Amino acid sequence: MSEFLPFVRPHIDEAAIVAVGEVLRSGWITSGPKVQEFEKQLSAYFSGRPVRTFNSGTCTMEIALRIAGIGQGDEVITTPISWVATANVILEVGATPVFADIDPVTRNIDLDKVEAAITSRTRAIIPVYLSGLPVDMDRLYAIASKHKLRVVEDAAQAIGSTWKGKRIGSFGDFVSFSFQANKNLTTSEGGCLVLNNDDEARLAEKYRLQGVTRSGFDGIEVDVLGGKFNMTDIAAAIGLSQLPQLDAITARRHALARHYFAAFGADFERQTGVQQPLKDFENTNWHMFQIVLPHGVVRAEFMEKMKARNIGCGVHYPSIHLFKLYRERGFKEGMFPIAESVGRRIVTLPLFPAMTEADVERVCAAVRAVLV
Ligand SMILES: Cc1ncc(COP(=O)(O)O)c(C=O)c1O
């Protein structure tokens, strides 16, 4: 039997290993010149906008909310289909998460439902680009501007994605990326925030390191409550080794996603009842290839049967509002029916640059064998 195929394998090549070795030998292993260089290159990548790095894509969003002054008494609208981090950061700053149901085709937040959820207390929207597929960015920013709302884009999965030819992150309000192990560009753990101006960037620096500000020779002052969220030079070195490869990584992911559609074939949805992802080869970075199983198929059983064929699958994600932490805050079954249904049936199939076309065909054959 062929060897186990995981749903993701981090992209770590010799360049990353050499770069990390250099940092480890240098005597400076925390935030230093590599972080500065990584931020400079990321800023160039995002059309010159200010960028600051952090040790996760979660704290980047929390810090964006803090910079925007969002807290107690404020409402923030987001999607129920995301990693729980997206909603947790809203609670973390003391604000109230308000969910809006998803669009069943894109699986992203439904912008009509965002508009319907806006109240006098709404201060921000956190859209998530699931699998790297952006929402309608024109419409998102039209809503934000009409209602005077801040936007914290949870672009954790969307590095390399675009909107009308422009890179996600190169325009908009706050844009947050994750460099966690599974992401298209990884630093093992880490993240970055694209900001609007230097004042916000200075504030981001304070929030990521205990609120410390440097003033004068050897002088230090603390004037906001910050945390410990800085990226290390070890992580930045991995990121620096990957950034020049990002276009090639995205192209390889596109090729594999195209191969999935070809290998499943035109009649696949009719034959199996599976819903494939939106066939978008313009904007998406193809961070994941996700299918939604037909009603009546138990996902855990499907995944077990795939595992028996030596294929790993993932679940991204169950609907956040049904977790105990959120149920205890008044959310319940029936509130977001599309998210609930998709959250129970969505499955992530293997997709990573080192996979081969033959691997894709093996996955497709296994899905067919399990379902038909
Ligand atoms: C959509 C989404 N939001 C937020 C996060 C949080 O990022 P991190 O794990 O880097 O904190 C992730 C990554 O896991 C994610 O996929």
mmCIF file of C-alpha atoms and ligand atoms in Angstrom:
data_model
loop_
_atom_site.group_PDB
_atom_site.id
_atom_site.type_symbol
_atom_site.label_atom_id
_atom_site.label_comp_id
_atom_site.label_asym_id
_atom_site.label_seq_id
_atom_site.Cartn_x
_atom_site.Cartn_y
_atom_site.Cartn_z
ATOM 1 C CA MET A 1 0.000 0.000 0.000
ATOM 2 C CA SER A 2 1.254 3.503 -0.743
ATOM 3 C CA GLU A 3 2.572 5.544 2.163
ATOM 4 C CA PHE A 4 0.384 7.784 4.329
ATOM 5 C CA LEU A 5 -0.536 11.082 2.671
ATOM 6 C CA PRO A 6 -1.235 13.791 5.266
ATOM 7 C CA PHE A 7 -3.657 16.640 4.425
ATOM 8 C CA VAL A 8 -0.753 19.047 4.771
ATOM 9 C CA ARG A 9 3.016 18.917 5.074
ATOM 10 C CA PRO A 10 4.866 22.161 5.890
ATOM 11 C CA HIS A 11 6.992 23.538 3.090
ATOM 12 C CA ILE A 12 10.520 23.474 4.573
ATOM 13 C CA ASP A 13 13.413 23.282 2.129
ATOM 14 C CA GLU A 14 17.208 23.386 2.439
ATOM 15 C CA ALA A 15 17.172 27.194 2.147
ATOM 16 C CA ALA A 16 15.069 27.415 5.336
ATOM 17 C CA ILE A 17 17.314 24.966 7.189
ATOM 18 C CA VAL A 18 20.467 26.855 6.201
ATOM 19 C CA ALA A 19 18.893 30.198 7.140
ATOM 20 C CA VAL A 20 17.907 28.926 10.588
ATOM 21 C CA GLY A 21 21.392 27.483 11.108
ATOM 22 C CA GLU A 22 22.927 30.873 10.355
ATOM 23 C CA VAL A 23 20.740 32.581 12.944
ATOM 24 C CA LEU A 24 21.452 29.939 15.576
ATOM 25 C CA ARG A 25 25.201 30.425 15.039
ATOM 26 C CA SER A 26 24.979 34.215 15.026
ATOM 27 C CA GLY A 27 24.525 34.676 18.769
ATOM 28 C CA TRP A 28 21.278 36.673 18.276
ATOM 29 C CA ILE A 29 18.231 34.400 18.308
ATOM 30 C CA THR A 30 15.373 36.652 19.434
ATOM 31 C CA SER A 31 13.928 39.646 17.509
ATOM 32 C CA GLY A 32 16.714 41.375 15.623
ATOM 33 C CA PRO A 33 18.012 42.068 12.125
ATOM 34 C CA LYS A 34 16.140 39.166 10.490
ATOM 35 C CA VAL A 35 12.809 40.414 11.849
ATOM 36 C CA GLN A 36 13.586 43.915 10.572
ATOM 37 C CA GLU A 37 14.523 42.568 7.159
ATOM 38 C CA PHE A 38 11.425 40.338 7.007
ATOM 39 C CA GLU A 39 9.182 43.311 7.847
ATOM 40 C CA LYS A 40 10.916 45.386 5.173
ATOM 41 C CA GLN A 41 10.419 42.693 2.537
ATOM 42 C CA LEU A 42 6.815 42.068 3.580
ATOM 43 C CA SER A 43 6.138 45.793 3.342
ATOM 44 C CA ALA A 44 7.555 45.802 -0.200
ATOM 45 C CA TYR A 45 5.383 42.751 -0.998
ATOM 46 C CA PHE A 46 2.298 44.640 0.239
ATOM 47 C CA SER A 47 2.932 47.721 -1.927
ATOM 48 C CA GLY A 48 4.853 49.650 0.728
ATOM 49 C CA ARG A 49 2.227 49.562 3.489
ATOM 50 C CA PRO A 50 3.648 49.345 7.043
ATOM 51 C CA VAL A 51 3.962 45.754 8.294
ATOM 52 C CA ARG A 52 4.823 44.412 11.752
ATOM 53 C CA THR A 53 5.461 40.761 12.618
ATOM 54 C CA PHE A 54 4.292 38.818 15.667
ATOM 55 C CA ASN A 55 4.507 35.334 17.118
ATOM 56 C CA SER A 56 1.034 34.300 15.895
ATOM 57 C CA GLY A 57 -1.769 35.265 13.583
ATOM 58 C CA THR A 58 -4.063 35.358 16.597
ATOM 59 C CA CYS A 59 -2.310 38.152 18.473
ATOM 60 C CA THR A 60 -2.082 40.181 15.245
ATOM 61 C CA MET A 61 -5.867 40.406 15.184
ATOM 62 C CA GLU A 62 -6.106 41.116 18.889
ATOM 63 C CA ILE A 63 -3.574 43.922 18.526
ATOM 64 C CA ALA A 64 -5.430 45.360 15.515
ATOM 65 C CA LEU A 65 -8.601 45.503 17.625
ATOM 66 C CA ARG A 66 -6.673 47.210 20.438
ATOM 67 C CA ILE A 67 -5.149 49.770 18.060
ATOM 68 C CA ALA A 68 -8.679 50.504 16.796
ATOM 69 C CA GLY A 69 -9.726 51.101 20.412
ATOM 70 C CA ILE A 70 -12.308 48.335 20.380
ATOM 71 C CA GLY A 71 -13.347 46.890 23.735
ATOM 72 C CA GLN A 72 -16.116 46.706 26.320
ATOM 73 C CA GLY A 73 -19.548 47.525 24.934
ATOM 74 C CA ASP A 74 -18.504 47.214 21.284
ATOM 75 C CA GLU A 75 -19.796 44.629 18.832
ATOM 76 C CA VAL A 76 -17.617 42.998 16.180
ATOM 77 C CA ILE A 77 -19.193 41.013 13.342
ATOM 78 C CA THR A 78 -17.501 37.866 12.100
ATOM 79 C CA THR A 79 -18.112 34.470 10.506
ATOM 80 C CA PRO A 80 -18.920 31.305 12.452
ATOM 81 C CA ILE A 81 -16.825 29.198 10.031
ATOM 82 C CA SER A 82 -13.234 29.882 11.000
ATOM 83 C CA TRP A 83 -10.590 28.775 13.413
ATOM 84 C CA VAL A 84 -11.900 29.720 16.866
ATOM 85 C CA ALA A 85 -9.087 32.296 17.180
ATOM 86 C CA THR A 86 -11.085 34.693 14.988
ATOM 87 C CA ALA A 87 -13.877 35.001 17.556
ATOM 88 C CA ASN A 88 -11.681 34.534 20.629
ATOM 89 C CA VAL A 89 -9.772 37.754 19.943
ATOM 90 C CA ILE A 90 -13.054 39.676 20.112
ATOM 91 C CA LEU A 91 -13.713 38.250 23.587
ATOM 92 C CA GLU A 92 -10.068 38.823 24.513
ATOM 93 C CA VAL A 93 -10.406 42.611 24.091
ATOM 94 C CA GLY A 94 -13.701 42.601 26.023
ATOM 95 C CA ALA A 95 -15.970 43.174 23.006
ATOM 96 C CA THR A 96 -18.994 41.128 21.917
ATOM 97 C CA PRO A 97 -18.771 38.748 18.941
ATOM 98 C CA VAL A 98 -21.738 38.905 16.577
ATOM 99 C CA PHE A 99 -21.869 36.147 13.972
ATOM 100 C CA ALA A 100 -23.338 36.465 10.488
ATOM 101 C CA ASP A 101 -24.088 33.256 8.585
ATOM 102 C CA ILE A 102 -22.030 32.143 5.599
ATOM 103 C CA ASP A 103 -22.644 31.913 1.876
ATOM 104 C CA PRO A 104 -22.945 28.176 1.066
ATOM 105 C CA VAL A 105 -20.989 28.524 -2.188
ATOM 106 C CA THR A 106 -17.960 30.532 -1.001
ATOM 107 C CA ARG A 107 -18.288 29.331 2.632
ATOM 108 C CA ASN A 108 -17.230 32.843 3.604
ATOM 109 C CA ILE A 109 -19.294 35.341 5.594
ATOM 110 C CA ASP A 110 -22.400 36.483 3.679
ATOM 111 C CA LEU A 111 -22.079 40.256 3.300
ATOM 112 C CA ASP A 112 -25.879 40.716 3.093
ATOM 113 C CA LYS A 113 -26.066 39.149 6.527
ATOM 114 C CA VAL A 114 -23.259 41.382 7.760
ATOM 115 C CA GLU A 115 -25.309 44.454 6.827
ATOM 116 C CA ALA A 116 -28.349 43.000 8.551
ATOM 117 C CA ALA A 117 -26.339 42.410 11.752
ATOM 118 C CA ILE A 118 -25.054 45.987 12.095
ATOM 119 C CA THR A 119 -26.329 47.872 15.174
ATOM 120 C CA SER A 120 -25.454 51.193 16.802
ATOM 121 C CA ARG A 121 -22.804 49.297 18.818
ATOM 122 C CA THR A 122 -21.050 47.677 15.850
ATOM 123 C CA ARG A 123 -17.458 48.906 15.554
ATOM 124 C CA ALA A 124 -15.725 46.424 13.259
ATOM 125 C CA ILE A 125 -16.008 43.512 10.860
ATOM 126 C CA ILE A 126 -13.586 40.560 10.806
ATOM 127 C CA PRO A 127 -14.061 38.737 7.494
ATOM 128 C CA VAL A 128 -12.200 35.453 7.004
ATOM 129 C CA TYR A 129 -10.937 34.268 3.627
ATOM 130 C CA LEU A 130 -11.475 30.546 4.013
ATOM 131 C CA SER A 131 -8.981 28.523 1.959
ATOM 132 C CA GLY A 132 -7.629 31.865 0.738
ATOM 133 C CA LEU A 133 -10.785 32.845 -1.180
ATOM 134 C CA PRO A 134 -11.452 36.530 -0.510
ATOM 135 C CA VAL A 135 -14.928 37.970 0.004
ATOM 136 C CA ASP A 136 -16.208 40.634 -2.420
ATOM 137 C CA MET A 137 -13.687 43.253 -1.296
ATOM 138 C CA ASP A 138 -15.452 46.166 -3.023
ATOM 139 C CA ARG A 139 -18.679 45.368 -1.227
ATOM 140 C CA LEU A 140 -16.892 44.749 2.119
ATOM 141 C CA TYR A 141 -15.254 48.179 2.100
ATOM 142 C CA ALA A 142 -18.416 49.867 0.823
ATOM 143 C CA ILE A 143 -20.293 48.486 3.862
ATOM 144 C CA ALA A 144 -17.463 49.485 6.217
ATOM 145 C CA SER A 145 -17.326 52.995 4.859
ATOM 146 C CA LYS A 146 -21.124 53.464 4.844
ATOM 147 C CA HIS A 147 -21.402 52.421 8.500
ATOM 148 C CA LYS A 148 -18.029 53.887 9.614
ATOM 149 C CA LEU A 149 -16.669 50.503 10.721
ATOM 150 C CA ARG A 150 -13.085 49.316 11.033
ATOM 151 C CA VAL A 151 -12.119 46.134 9.191
ATOM 152 C CA VAL A 152 -9.643 43.581 10.542
ATOM 153 C CA GLU A 153 -9.206 41.196 7.647
ATOM 154 C CA ASP A 154 -8.478 37.688 8.914
ATOM 155 C CA ALA A 155 -6.292 36.829 5.947
ATOM 156 C CA ALA A 156 -4.558 34.096 7.993
ATOM 157 C CA GLN A 157 -4.921 31.714 5.051
ATOM 158 C CA ALA A 158 -4.730 34.245 2.234
ATOM 159 C CA ILE A 159 -1.093 35.178 1.598
ATOM 160 C CA GLY A 160 -0.682 35.172 -2.172
ATOM 161 C CA SER A 161 -4.399 35.665 -2.818
ATOM 162 C CA THR A 162 -5.565 38.646 -4.850
ATOM 163 C CA TRP A 163 -8.611 40.788 -5.593
ATOM 164 C CA LYS A 164 -8.947 42.230 -9.107
ATOM 165 C CA GLY A 165 -5.193 41.779 -9.614
ATOM 166 C CA LYS A 166 -4.175 43.409 -6.320
ATOM 167 C CA ARG A 167 -2.603 41.359 -3.555
ATOM 168 C CA ILE A 168 -4.681 40.827 -0.428
ATOM 169 C CA GLY A 169 -2.878 42.985 2.131
ATOM 170 C CA SER A 170 -1.784 45.625 -0.376
ATOM 171 C CA PHE A 171 -4.994 47.634 0.224
ATOM 172 C CA GLY A 172 -7.732 47.936 2.821
ATOM 173 C CA ASP A 173 -7.675 48.575 6.573
ATOM 174 C CA PHE A 174 -5.926 46.151 8.988
ATOM 175 C CA VAL A 175 -4.909 42.912 7.271
ATOM 176 C CA SER A 176 -3.731 40.002 9.420
ATOM 177 C CA PHE A 177 -1.789 36.979 8.166
ATOM 178 C CA SER A 178 -0.725 33.789 9.934
ATOM 179 C CA PHE A 179 2.562 31.992 9.289
ATOM 180 C CA GLN A 180 1.581 28.937 11.362
ATOM 181 C CA ALA A 181 3.026 25.605 10.193
ATOM 182 C CA ASN A 182 0.244 24.721 7.723
ATOM 183 C CA LYS A 183 0.116 28.063 5.953
ATOM 184 C CA ASN A 184 1.296 28.693 2.374
ATOM 185 C CA LEU A 185 4.175 30.713 3.841
ATOM 186 C CA THR A 186 5.306 29.517 7.245
ATOM 187 C CA THR A 187 7.690 30.628 9.970
ATOM 188 C CA SER A 188 6.673 27.568 12.084
ATOM 189 C CA GLU A 189 4.526 29.912 14.178
ATOM 190 C CA GLY A 190 4.057 33.605 13.504
ATOM 191 C CA GLY A 191 2.021 36.255 11.794
ATOM 192 C CA CYS A 192 2.070 39.777 10.448
ATOM 193 C CA LEU A 193 -0.219 42.750 10.437
ATOM 194 C CA VAL A 194 -0.463 45.229 7.583
ATOM 195 C CA LEU A 195 -1.300 48.662 8.973
ATOM 196 C CA ASN A 196 -2.423 52.023 7.647
ATOM 197 C CA ASN A 197 0.278 54.383 8.883
ATOM 198 C CA ASP A 198 3.388 54.796 11.038
ATOM 199 C CA ASP A 199 1.415 55.801 14.141
ATOM 200 C CA GLU A 200 -0.453 52.488 14.048
ATOM 201 C CA ALA A 201 2.829 50.656 13.421
ATOM 202 C CA ARG A 202 4.427 52.285 16.500
ATOM 203 C CA LEU A 203 1.404 51.280 18.586
ATOM 204 C CA ALA A 204 1.642 47.723 17.239
ATOM 205 C CA GLU A 205 5.292 47.631 18.368
ATOM 206 C CA LYS A 206 4.257 48.657 21.866
ATOM 207 C CA TYR A 207 1.439 46.137 22.124
ATOM 208 C CA ARG A 208 3.736 43.333 21.030
ATOM 209 C CA LEU A 209 6.397 44.039 23.663
ATOM 210 C CA GLN A 210 4.982 45.000 27.067
ATOM 211 C CA GLY A 211 3.998 48.518 25.994
ATOM 212 C CA VAL A 212 7.611 49.587 26.063
ATOM 213 C CA THR A 213 8.597 52.700 24.200
ATOM 214 C CA ARG A 214 12.169 53.893 23.862
ATOM 215 C CA SER A 215 12.864 57.526 24.540
ATOM 216 C CA GLY A 216 16.346 58.990 24.565
ATOM 217 C CA PHE A 217 19.637 57.240 25.241
ATOM 218 C CA ASP A 218 18.997 54.141 27.318
ATOM 219 C CA GLY A 219 15.636 55.586 28.307
ATOM 220 C CA ILE A 220 12.560 53.417 28.427
ATOM 221 C CA GLU A 221 8.973 54.184 29.234
ATOM 222 C CA VAL A 222 5.837 52.020 29.460
ATOM 223 C CA ASP A 223 2.574 53.757 28.638
ATOM 224 C CA VAL A 224 0.176 51.049 27.397
ATOM 225 C CA LEU A 225 -0.495 47.499 28.608
ATOM 226 C CA GLY A 226 1.232 45.308 26.039
ATOM 227 C CA GLY A 227 2.074 41.619 25.952
ATOM 228 C CA LYS A 228 4.890 39.416 24.675
ATOM 229 C CA PHE A 229 4.112 38.816 21.034
ATOM 230 C CA ASN A 230 7.409 39.419 19.195
ATOM 231 C CA MET A 231 8.666 37.189 16.403
ATOM 232 C CA THR A 232 12.147 35.648 16.740
ATOM 233 C CA ASP A 233 14.940 35.963 14.171
ATOM 234 C CA ILE A 234 14.801 32.148 13.864
ATOM 235 C CA ALA A 235 11.210 32.381 12.630
ATOM 236 C CA ALA A 236 11.911 35.449 10.472
ATOM 237 C CA ALA A 237 14.786 33.610 8.764
ATOM 238 C CA ILE A 238 12.390 30.859 7.679
ATOM 239 C CA GLY A 239 9.959 33.483 6.385
ATOM 240 C CA LEU A 240 12.719 35.313 4.498
ATOM 241 C CA SER A 241 13.715 32.061 2.803
ATOM 242 C CA GLN A 242 10.115 31.439 1.699
ATOM 243 C CA LEU A 243 8.956 34.874 0.548
ATOM 244 C CA PRO A 244 10.853 34.746 -2.787
ATOM 245 C CA GLN A 245 9.267 31.326 -3.437
ATOM 246 C CA LEU A 246 5.714 32.385 -2.686
ATOM 247 C CA ASP A 247 4.601 32.914 -6.300
ATOM 248 C CA ALA A 248 5.951 29.484 -7.252
ATOM 249 C CA ILE A 249 4.274 27.908 -4.205
ATOM 250 C CA THR A 250 0.946 29.484 -5.174
ATOM 251 C CA ALA A 251 1.338 28.363 -8.802
ATOM 252 C CA ARG A 252 1.995 24.783 -7.682
ATOM 253 C CA ARG A 253 -1.096 24.863 -5.467
ATOM 254 C CA HIS A 254 -3.162 26.138 -8.407
ATOM 255 C CA ALA A 255 -1.905 23.308 -10.573
ATOM 256 C CA LEU A 256 -2.800 20.705 -7.949
ATOM 257 C CA ALA A 257 -6.259 22.225 -7.382
ATOM 258 C CA ARG A 258 -6.899 22.193 -11.141
ATOM 259 C CA HIS A 259 -5.852 18.565 -11.156
ATOM 260 C CA TYR A 260 -8.390 17.801 -8.417
ATOM 261 C CA PHE A 261 -11.216 19.171 -10.562
ATOM 262 C CA ALA A 262 -9.952 17.239 -13.579
ATOM 263 C CA ALA A 263 -9.477 13.992 -11.657
ATOM 264 C CA PHE A 264 -12.892 14.200 -10.008
ATOM 265 C CA GLY A 265 -14.426 14.813 -13.426
ATOM 266 C CA ALA A 266 -17.448 16.765 -14.590
ATOM 267 C CA ASP A 267 -20.054 14.387 -13.173
ATOM 268 C CA PHE A 268 -18.499 13.996 -9.748
ATOM 269 C CA GLU A 269 -20.952 16.237 -7.861
ATOM 270 C CA ARG A 270 -24.004 14.606 -9.485
ATOM 271 C CA GLN A 271 -22.668 11.113 -8.865
ATOM 272 C CA THR A 272 -21.616 11.593 -5.249
ATOM 273 C CA GLY A 273 -23.602 14.556 -3.886
ATOM 274 C CA VAL A 274 -20.314 16.141 -2.817
ATOM 275 C CA GLN A 275 -19.958 19.910 -3.125
ATOM 276 C CA GLN A 276 -16.579 20.934 -4.501
ATOM 277 C CA PRO A 277 -14.940 24.282 -3.712
ATOM 278 C CA LEU A 278 -15.633 27.331 -5.848
ATOM 279 C CA LYS A 279 -13.565 26.992 -9.023
ATOM 280 C CA ASP A 280 -11.672 30.259 -8.586
ATOM 281 C CA PHE A 281 -8.292 30.480 -10.282
ATOM 282 C CA GLU A 282 -8.124 34.248 -10.266
ATOM 283 C CA ASN A 283 -8.056 35.280 -6.627
ATOM 284 C CA THR A 284 -7.562 32.211 -4.429
ATOM 285 C CA ASN A 285 -4.148 30.999 -3.269
ATOM 286 C CA TRP A 286 -5.623 27.493 -2.857
ATOM 287 C CA HIS A 287 -4.579 27.222 0.759
ATOM 288 C CA MET A 288 -6.901 24.201 1.047
ATOM 289 C CA PHE A 289 -9.048 22.026 -1.195
ATOM 290 C CA GLN A 290 -12.255 21.522 0.766
ATOM 291 C CA ILE A 291 -15.292 19.450 -0.104
ATOM 292 C CA VAL A 292 -18.668 19.371 1.623
ATOM 293 C CA LEU A 293 -19.987 15.843 2.069
ATOM 294 C CA PRO A 294 -23.551 14.934 1.115
ATOM 295 C CA HIS A 295 -26.225 14.982 3.827
ATOM 296 C CA GLY A 296 -26.416 11.590 5.501
ATOM 297 C CA VAL A 297 -22.700 10.792 5.284
ATOM 298 C CA VAL A 298 -21.115 10.800 8.750
ATOM 299 C CA ARG A 299 -17.899 12.800 8.449
ATOM 300 C CA ALA A 300 -16.001 10.848 11.097
ATOM 301 C CA GLU A 301 -16.775 7.605 9.269
ATOM 302 C CA PHE A 302 -15.743 9.106 5.932
ATOM 303 C CA MET A 303 -12.440 10.238 7.445
ATOM 304 C CA GLU A 304 -11.829 6.840 9.028
ATOM 305 C CA LYS A 305 -12.362 5.159 5.670
ATOM 306 C CA MET A 306 -9.985 7.606 3.998
ATOM 307 C CA LYS A 307 -7.427 6.919 6.727
ATOM 308 C CA ALA A 308 -7.798 3.187 6.092
ATOM 309 C CA ARG A 309 -6.718 4.044 2.526
ATOM 310 C CA ASN A 310 -3.706 5.912 3.957
ATOM 311 C CA ILE A 311 -5.085 9.379 3.270
ATOM 312 C CA GLY A 312 -5.328 12.062 5.931
ATOM 313 C CA CYS A 313 -8.157 14.605 5.914
ATOM 314 C CA GLY A 314 -8.769 17.672 8.059
ATOM 315 C CA VAL A 315 -11.777 19.553 9.454
ATOM 316 C CA HIS A 316 -11.663 23.331 8.927
ATOM 317 C CA TYR A 317 -13.943 24.164 10.712
ATOM 318 C CA PRO A 318 -16.864 23.258 12.953
ATOM 319 C CA SER A 319 -19.096 26.293 13.522
ATOM 320 C CA ILE A 320 -17.616 28.399 16.336
ATOM 321 C CA HIS A 321 -20.928 29.390 17.927
ATOM 322 C CA LEU A 322 -21.601 25.778 18.952
ATOM 323 C CA PHE A 323 -18.484 25.504 21.125
ATOM 324 C CA LYS A 324 -19.280 25.493 24.863
ATOM 325 C CA LEU A 325 -17.531 28.826 25.433
ATOM 326 C CA TYR A 326 -19.902 30.445 22.938
ATOM 327 C CA ARG A 327 -23.027 28.490 23.917
ATOM 328 C CA GLU A 328 -22.454 29.812 27.433
ATOM 329 C CA ARG A 329 -22.684 33.277 25.909
ATOM 330 C CA GLY A 330 -26.134 32.651 24.457
ATOM 331 C CA PHE A 331 -25.385 31.156 21.045
ATOM 332 C CA LYS A 332 -27.280 28.028 20.124
ATOM 333 C CA GLU A 333 -28.122 25.494 17.452
ATOM 334 C CA GLY A 334 -30.369 26.882 14.728
ATOM 335 C CA MET A 335 -28.973 30.433 14.783
ATOM 336 C CA PHE A 336 -26.694 30.028 11.739
ATOM 337 C CA PRO A 337 -28.096 27.073 9.813
ATOM 338 C CA ILE A 338 -25.763 27.233 6.805
ATOM 339 C CA ALA A 339 -22.644 27.411 8.978
ATOM 340 C CA GLU A 340 -23.950 24.584 11.144
ATOM 341 C CA SER A 341 -24.610 22.371 8.142
ATOM 342 C CA VAL A 342 -21.319 23.139 6.369
ATOM 343 C CA GLY A 343 -19.415 22.933 9.664
ATOM 344 C CA ARG A 344 -20.611 19.358 10.145
ATOM 345 C CA ARG A 345 -19.880 18.215 6.582
ATOM 346 C CA ILE A 346 -16.766 20.088 5.431
ATOM 347 C CA VAL A 347 -13.584 18.070 4.852
ATOM 348 C CA THR A 348 -10.124 19.265 3.844
ATOM 349 C CA LEU A 349 -8.407 16.987 1.340
ATOM 350 C CA PRO A 350 -4.597 16.830 1.040
ATOM 351 C CA LEU A 351 -3.048 19.799 -0.763
ATOM 352 C CA PHE A 352 0.560 20.947 -0.357
ATOM 353 C CA PRO A 353 3.289 21.851 -2.865
ATOM 354 C CA ALA A 354 5.305 18.633 -2.498
ATOM 355 C CA MET A 355 2.319 16.506 -3.522
ATOM 356 C CA THR A 356 2.268 14.955 -6.954
ATOM 357 C CA GLU A 357 -0.491 14.689 -9.539
ATOM 358 C CA ALA A 358 -0.539 10.956 -8.796
ATOM 359 C CA ASP A 359 -1.256 11.742 -5.115
ATOM 360 C CA VAL A 360 -4.241 13.859 -6.194
ATOM 361 C CA GLU A 361 -5.537 10.996 -8.318
ATOM 362 C CA ARG A 362 -5.148 8.607 -5.391
ATOM 363 C CA VAL A 363 -7.208 10.939 -3.161
ATOM 364 C CA CYS A 364 -9.943 11.292 -5.809
ATOM 365 C CA ALA A 365 -10.139 7.538 -6.321
ATOM 366 C CA ALA A 366 -10.401 7.007 -2.560
ATOM 367 C CA VAL A 367 -13.166 9.627 -2.177
ATOM 368 C CA ARG A 368 -15.119 7.919 -4.963
ATOM 369 C CA ALA A 369 -14.552 4.441 -3.499
ATOM 370 C CA VAL A 370 -15.760 5.587 -0.059
ATOM 371 C CA LEU A 371 -18.830 7.468 -1.305
ATOM 372 C CA VAL A 372 -20.142 5.616 -4.340
HETATM 373 C C1 LIG B 1 -8.705 31.606 9.595
HETATM 374 C C2 LIG B 1 -7.682 31.641 10.679
HETATM 375 N N1 LIG B 1 -7.722 32.625 11.576
HETATM 376 C C3 LIG B 1 -6.801 32.725 12.541
HETATM 377 C C4 LIG B 1 -5.774 31.816 12.667
HETATM 378 C C5 LIG B 1 -4.809 31.952 13.782
HETATM 379 O O1 LIG B 1 -3.495 32.010 13.380
HETATM 380 P P1 LIG B 1 -2.328 31.480 14.345
HETATM 381 O O2 LIG B 1 -2.490 30.007 14.469
HETATM 382 O O3 LIG B 1 -1.075 31.893 13.648
HETATM 383 O O4 LIG B 1 -2.501 32.183 15.645
HETATM 384 C C6 LIG B 1 -5.683 30.768 11.735
HETATM 385 C C7 LIG B 1 -4.578 29.798 11.762
HETATM 386 O O5 LIG B 1 -4.587 28.760 12.328
HETATM 387 C C8 LIG B 1 -6.666 30.664 10.736
HETATM 388 O O6 LIG B 1 -6.631 29.673 9.833
#
